[in-house]
PDB file of C-alpha atoms in Angstrom:
ATOM      1  CA  MET A   1      58.919 159.472  42.856  1.00  0.00           C
ATOM      2  CA  GLY A   2      57.410 160.922  45.626  1.00  0.00           C
ATOM      3  CA  ASN A   3      60.285 162.437  47.407  1.00  0.00           C
ATOM      4  CA  LEU A   4      60.403 165.151  44.603  1.00  0.00           C
ATOM      5  CA  TYR A   5      59.965 168.957  45.373  1.00  0.00           C
ATOM      6  CA  LEU A   6      59.756 172.111  43.100  1.00  0.00           C
ATOM      7  CA  LYS A   7      63.410 173.446  42.282  1.00  0.00           C
ATOM      8  CA  ASN A   8      61.755 176.987  42.052  1.00  0.00           C
ATOM      9  CA  LYS A   9      58.347 177.249  44.133  1.00  0.00           C
ATOM     10  CA  ASN A  10      58.367 180.926  42.623  1.00  0.00           C
ATOM     11  CA  GLN A  11      58.788 179.707  38.703  1.00  0.00           C
ATOM     12  CA  LYS A  12      56.605 182.398  36.659  1.00  0.00           C
ATOM     13  CA  ASP A  13      56.231 180.538  33.555  1.00  0.00           C
ATOM     14  CA  ALA A  14      57.263 177.736  31.267  1.00  0.00           C
ATOM     15  CA  TYR A  15      59.466 179.674  29.685  1.00  0.00           C
ATOM     16  CA  SER A  16      61.340 181.081  32.886  1.00  0.00           C
ATOM     17  CA  SER A  17      64.498 179.249  34.307  1.00  0.00           C
ATOM     18  CA  PRO A  18      64.042 177.498  37.559  1.00  0.00           C
ATOM     19  CA  TRP A  19      67.889 178.706  38.055  1.00  0.00           C
ATOM     20  CA  SER A  20      69.148 182.058  39.701  1.00  0.00           C
ATOM     21  CA  LEU A  21      71.388 183.513  37.692  1.00  0.00           C
ATOM     22  CA  GLN A  22      74.559 182.772  39.407  1.00  0.00           C
ATOM     23  CA  GLU A  23      73.857 178.552  39.036  1.00  0.00           C
ATOM     24  CA  ALA A  24      72.907 179.379  35.678  1.00  0.00           C
ATOM     25  CA  ILE A  25      76.463 181.536  34.615  1.00  0.00           C
ATOM     26  CA  MET A  26      78.018 178.919  37.061  1.00  0.00           C
ATOM     27  CA  ILE A  27      76.675 175.929  34.834  1.00  0.00           C
ATOM     28  CA  ARG A  28      77.772 177.418  31.262  1.00  0.00           C
ATOM     29  CA  VAL A  29      81.062 178.331  32.847  1.00  0.00           C
ATOM     30  CA  TRP A  30      81.616 174.529  33.802  1.00  0.00           C
ATOM     31  CA  GLU A  31      80.384 173.366  30.324  1.00  0.00           C
ATOM     32  CA  VAL A  32      83.134 175.452  29.002  1.00  0.00           C
ATOM     33  CA  VAL A  33      86.051 174.386  31.348  1.00  0.00           C
ATOM     34  CA  TRP A  34      84.997 170.617  30.842  1.00  0.00           C
ATOM     35  CA  THR A  35      84.831 170.938  26.906  1.00  0.00           C
ATOM     36  CA  LEU A  36      88.142 172.757  27.220  1.00  0.00           C
ATOM     37  CA  PHE A  37      90.105 171.292  29.598  1.00  0.00           C
ATOM     38  CA  VAL A  38      88.419 167.677  30.316  1.00  0.00           C
ATOM     39  CA  ARG A  39      86.542 166.102  27.608  1.00  0.00           C
ATOM     40  CA  TRP A  40      89.780 165.316  25.053  1.00  0.00           C
ATOM     41  CA  LEU A  41      92.096 164.328  27.922  1.00  0.00           C
ATOM     42  CA  PRO A  42      93.192 160.473  27.752  1.00  0.00           C
ATOM     43  CA  LYS A  43      91.975 157.934  31.031  1.00  0.00           C
ATOM     44  CA  PRO A  44      95.468 158.483  33.426  1.00  0.00           C
ATOM     45  CA  PHE A  45      94.477 162.345  33.521  1.00  0.00           C
ATOM     46  CA  PHE A  46      91.212 161.185  35.294  1.00  0.00           C
ATOM     47  CA  ARG A  47      92.635 163.164  38.767  1.00  0.00           C
ATOM     48  CA  TRP A  48      92.739 166.559  36.879  1.00  0.00           C
ATOM     49  CA  HIS A  49      89.018 165.893  36.020  1.00  0.00           C
ATOM     50  CA  VAL A  50      88.646 165.144  39.823  1.00  0.00           C
ATOM     51  CA  PHE A  51      90.310 168.444  40.593  1.00  0.00           C
ATOM     52  CA  LEU A  52      88.358 170.950  38.332  1.00  0.00           C
ATOM     53  CA  LEU A  53      85.629 169.343  40.102  1.00  0.00           C
ATOM     54  CA  LYS A  54      86.656 169.981  44.007  1.00  0.00           C
ATOM     55  CA  ILE A  55      87.415 173.686  42.054  1.00  0.00           C
ATOM     56  CA  PHE A  56      83.575 173.842  41.206  1.00  0.00           C
ATOM     57  CA  GLY A  57      82.449 172.612  44.838  1.00  0.00           C
ATOM     58  CA  CYS A  58      82.308 168.974  43.647  1.00  0.00           C
ATOM     59  CA  LYS A  59      82.467 166.963  47.267  1.00  0.00           C
ATOM     60  CA  ILE A  60      84.733 164.265  46.930  1.00  0.00           C
ATOM     61  CA  LYS A  61      86.031 162.045  49.654  1.00  0.00           C
ATOM     62  CA  GLY A  62      88.642 160.071  49.377  1.00  0.00           C
ATOM     63  CA  SER A  63      90.107 158.614  45.849  1.00  0.00           C
ATOM     64  CA  PRO A  64      87.532 158.376  43.344  1.00  0.00           C
ATOM     65  CA  TYR A  65      87.984 157.637  39.505  1.00  0.00           C
ATOM     66  CA  ILE A  66      85.815 159.772  37.445  1.00  0.00           C
ATOM     67  CA  ALA A  67      86.275 159.335  33.484  1.00  0.00           C
ATOM     68  CA  PRO A  68      87.054 162.184  31.767  1.00  0.00           C
ATOM     69  CA  THR A  69      84.594 161.423  29.493  1.00  0.00           C
ATOM     70  CA  CYS A  70      81.880 161.498  31.853  1.00  0.00           C
ATOM     71  CA  ARG A  71      79.655 164.215  32.210  1.00  0.00           C
ATOM     72  CA  ILE A  72      78.547 165.871  35.500  1.00  0.00           C
ATOM     73  CA  TYR A  73      75.944 168.889  34.804  1.00  0.00           C
ATOM     74  CA  ALA A  74      76.268 170.658  38.621  1.00  0.00           C
ATOM     75  CA  PRO A  75      79.481 169.611  40.373  1.00  0.00           C
ATOM     76  CA  TRP A  76      77.998 171.600  43.298  1.00  0.00           C
ATOM     77  CA  LEU A  77      75.339 169.398  43.507  1.00  0.00           C
ATOM     78  CA  LEU A  78      77.561 165.921  43.430  1.00  0.00           C
ATOM     79  CA  THR A  79      79.013 164.201  46.178  1.00  0.00           C
ATOM     80  CA  ILE A  80      81.200 161.141  45.660  1.00  0.00           C
ATOM     81  CA  GLY A  81      82.957 158.883  48.112  1.00  0.00           C
ATOM     82  CA  HIS A  82      86.100 156.697  48.284  1.00  0.00           C
ATOM     83  CA  LYS A  83      86.787 154.325  45.205  1.00  0.00           C
ATOM     84  CA  SER A  84      83.891 154.909  43.734  1.00  0.00           C
ATOM     85  CA  GLY A  85      84.092 155.415  39.478  1.00  0.00           C
ATOM     86  CA  LEU A  86      81.598 157.211  37.061  1.00  0.00           C
ATOM     87  CA  GLY A  87      82.528 155.153  33.566  1.00  0.00           C
ATOM     88  CA  SER A  88      82.990 155.997  30.301  1.00  0.00           C
ATOM     89  CA  ARG A  89      80.258 158.453  28.728  1.00  0.00           C
ATOM     90  CA  SER A  90      78.215 158.095  31.891  1.00  0.00           C
ATOM     91  CA  GLU A  91      76.420 160.998  32.926  1.00  0.00           C
ATOM     92  CA  VAL A  92      74.908 162.730  36.012  1.00  0.00           C
ATOM     93  CA  TYR A  93      72.299 164.854  34.859  1.00  0.00           C
ATOM     94  CA  ASN A  94      72.092 166.651  38.522  1.00  0.00           C
ATOM     95  CA  LEU A  95      69.622 169.214  38.435  1.00  0.00           C
ATOM     96  CA  GLY A  96      69.181 168.229  42.268  1.00  0.00           C
ATOM     97  CA  PRO A  97      71.952 166.856  45.061  1.00  0.00           C
ATOM     98  CA  VAL A  98      73.288 163.421  43.909  1.00  0.00           C
ATOM     99  CA  ILE A  99      75.188 161.438  46.819  1.00  0.00           C
ATOM    100  CA  ILE A 100      77.207 158.253  45.695  1.00  0.00           C
ATOM    101  CA  GLY A 101      78.959 156.345  48.444  1.00  0.00           C
ATOM    102  CA  LYS A 102      81.905 154.714  48.549  1.00  0.00           C
ATOM    103  CA  ASN A 103      83.077 151.624  46.371  1.00  0.00           C
ATOM    104  CA  VAL A 104      79.972 152.380  43.630  1.00  0.00           C
ATOM    105  CA  THR A 105      80.423 151.365  40.465  1.00  0.00           C
ATOM    106  CA  ILE A 106      78.856 153.325  37.753  1.00  0.00           C
ATOM    107  CA  ALA A 107      79.211 151.500  34.004  1.00  0.00           C
ATOM    108  CA  GLN A 108      80.074 153.056  30.614  1.00  0.00           C
ATOM    109  CA  TYR A 109      76.693 155.279  29.093  1.00  0.00           C
ATOM    110  CA  SER A 110      74.803 155.078  32.446  1.00  0.00           C
ATOM    111  CA  TYR A 111      72.345 158.028  32.832  1.00  0.00           C
ATOM    112  CA  LEU A 112      71.242 159.611  36.224  1.00  0.00           C
ATOM    113  CA  CYS A 113      69.011 161.596  35.684  1.00  0.00           C
ATOM    114  CA  ASN A 114      68.020 163.664  39.035  1.00  0.00           C
ATOM    115  CA  GLY A 115      64.976 165.895  37.569  1.00  0.00           C
ATOM    116  CA  THR A 116      61.586 165.988  35.792  1.00  0.00           C
ATOM    117  CA  HIS A 117      58.567 168.037  35.424  1.00  0.00           C
ATOM    118  CA  ASP A 118      55.255 169.130  37.124  1.00  0.00           C
ATOM    119  CA  LEU A 119      53.603 167.559  34.361  1.00  0.00           C
ATOM    120  CA  THR A 120      49.726 168.302  36.240  1.00  0.00           C
ATOM    121  CA  ASP A 121      50.937 172.186  36.160  1.00  0.00           C
ATOM    122  CA  GLU A 122      50.818 173.826  33.075  1.00  0.00           C
ATOM    123  CA  LYS A 123      54.146 176.056  33.597  1.00  0.00           C
ATOM    124  CA  LEU A 124      56.106 172.734  33.527  1.00  0.00           C
ATOM    125  CA  PRO A 125      57.976 173.613  37.022  1.00  0.00           C
ATOM    126  CA  LEU A 126      61.137 171.646  37.335  1.00  0.00           C
ATOM    127  CA  MET A 127      61.101 169.172  40.054  1.00  0.00           C
ATOM    128  CA  VAL A 128      63.837 168.052  41.428  1.00  0.00           C
ATOM    129  CA  GLY A 129      65.425 165.322  44.568  1.00  0.00           C
ATOM    130  CA  GLU A 130      67.993 163.856  46.271  1.00  0.00           C
ATOM    131  CA  MET A 131      69.278 160.808  44.947  1.00  0.00           C
ATOM    132  CA  GLN A 132      70.639 158.647  46.875  1.00  0.00           C
ATOM    133  CA  ILE A 133      73.435 156.011  46.146  1.00  0.00           C
ATOM    134  CA  GLU A 134      75.003 153.986  49.139  1.00  0.00           C
ATOM    135  CA  ASP A 135      77.658 151.840  49.579  1.00  0.00           C
ATOM    136  CA  ASN A 136      79.015 149.008  47.412  1.00  0.00           C
ATOM    137  CA  VAL A 137      76.689 149.247  44.269  1.00  0.00           C
ATOM    138  CA  PHE A 138      77.313 148.647  40.727  1.00  0.00           C
ATOM    139  CA  ILE A 139      75.025 150.330  37.587  1.00  0.00           C
ATOM    140  CA  GLY A 140      75.552 148.366  34.384  1.00  0.00           C
ATOM    141  CA  ALA A 141      76.257 149.988  31.451  1.00  0.00           C
ATOM    142  CA  LYS A 142      73.295 152.104  29.833  1.00  0.00           C
ATOM    143  CA  ALA A 143      71.466 152.400  33.148  1.00  0.00           C
ATOM    144  CA  LEU A 144      68.853 154.782  33.491  1.00  0.00           C
ATOM    145  CA  ILE A 145      67.968 155.841  37.146  1.00  0.00           C
ATOM    146  CA  LEU A 146      65.266 158.061  37.986  1.00  0.00           C
ATOM    147  CA  PRO A 147      65.128 161.330  39.881  1.00  0.00           C
ATOM    148  CA  GLY A 148      65.088 161.035  43.551  1.00  0.00           C
ATOM    149  CA  ILE A 149      65.670 156.941  43.678  1.00  0.00           C
ATOM    150  CA  HIS A 150      67.774 155.937  46.730  1.00  0.00           C
ATOM    151  CA  ILE A 151      69.732 152.668  45.622  1.00  0.00           C
ATOM    152  CA  THR A 152      70.376 150.876  49.192  1.00  0.00           C
ATOM    153  CA  GLU A 153      73.666 149.171  50.051  1.00  0.00           C
ATOM    154  CA  GLY A 154      75.071 146.198  47.654  1.00  0.00           C
ATOM    155  CA  SER A 155      72.247 146.935  44.657  1.00  0.00           C
ATOM    156  CA  VAL A 156      72.736 146.052  41.836  1.00  0.00           C
ATOM    157  CA  ILE A 157      71.346 147.942  38.192  1.00  0.00           C
ATOM    158  CA  GLY A 158      71.545 145.575  35.166  1.00  0.00           C
ATOM    159  CA  ALA A 159      72.367 147.096  32.480  1.00  0.00           C
ATOM    160  CA  GLY A 160      70.398 148.860  30.229  1.00  0.00           C
ATOM    161  CA  SER A 161      67.633 149.060  33.155  1.00  0.00           C
ATOM    162  CA  VAL A 162      65.043 151.452  34.003  1.00  0.00           C
ATOM    163  CA  LEU A 163      64.899 152.058  37.274  1.00  0.00           C
ATOM    164  CA  THR A 164      61.714 153.808  38.916  1.00  0.00           C
ATOM    165  CA  LYS A 165      61.397 153.086  42.131  1.00  0.00           C
ATOM    166  CA  ASP A 166      64.039 152.857  45.704  1.00  0.00           C
ATOM    167  CA  THR A 167      65.398 149.610  46.212  1.00  0.00           C
ATOM    168  CA  GLU A 168      66.432 146.845  48.609  1.00  0.00           C
ATOM    169  CA  PRO A 169      69.394 146.557  50.420  1.00  0.00           C
ATOM    170  CA  TRP A 170      71.544 143.865  48.188  1.00  0.00           C
ATOM    171  CA  SER A 171      69.632 143.036  46.282  1.00  0.00           C
ATOM    172  CA  ILE A 172      69.359 142.164  41.695  1.00  0.00           C
ATOM    173  CA  TYR A 173      67.333 144.626  39.698  1.00  0.00           C
ATOM    174  CA  ALA A 174      66.551 144.526  36.061  1.00  0.00           C
ATOM    175  CA  GLY A 175      64.567 145.452  32.883  1.00  0.00           C
ATOM    176  CA  ASN A 176      62.304 148.155  31.819  1.00  0.00           C
ATOM    177  CA  PRO A 177      60.981 149.110  34.318  1.00  0.00           C
ATOM    178  CA  ALA A 178      63.984 147.350  36.909  1.00  0.00           C
ATOM    179  CA  LYS A 179      61.634 144.797  38.615  1.00  0.00           C
ATOM    180  CA  PHE A 180      63.727 142.298  41.652  1.00  0.00           C
ATOM    181  CA  ILE A 181      65.471 139.452  40.136  1.00  0.00           C
ATOM    182  CA  LYS A 182      67.043 137.765  43.593  1.00  0.00           C
ATOM    183  CA  LYS A 183      69.303 138.376  46.682  1.00  0.00           C
ATOM    184  CA  ARG A 184      73.039 139.806  45.919  1.00  0.00           C
ATOM    185  CA  ILE A 185      75.036 137.300  47.832  1.00  0.00           C
ATOM    186  CA  LEU A 186      78.847 137.633  48.109  1.00  0.00           C
ATOM    187  CA  LYS A 187      81.315 134.609  48.174  1.00  0.00           C
TER     188      LYS A 187
END
């Protein structure tokens, strides 16, 4: 996780927010909008969710599927490609940029965590990275992806896995921590 950086280099103590006032307000407004206008909707209304995400700055390419029960922390820090899907009750805790390519499946209850703290500093400043998930990736149910990870094209992350390192293209990873299992070969 060497590609992490401080969200706010001037965070004065452990109790200060690393977010600007504008970002903090936008996060709260998005939370209210998501709760009132998206969370309770049935799956066929996913286009409404996509529409609201666009209004809040999400960069959407083509026609992705985003389940209404999927939770996205900061839409303006998310990019998602054509025919990618964020499954039911998956969560994108994108304290830093998360870029999802095309034809990516992120299964139910998966957790993309793109933030941590510098535990070597008593101020515990927020550290974020750029999480990149390339095309044709499959992330199984209840998988946990740690901050700043780069998941290369065609990778598979097994259900319940904890991915702590970048992947190699067209490879399958599983376990806690996730380890290389075998190459992914399409028929």
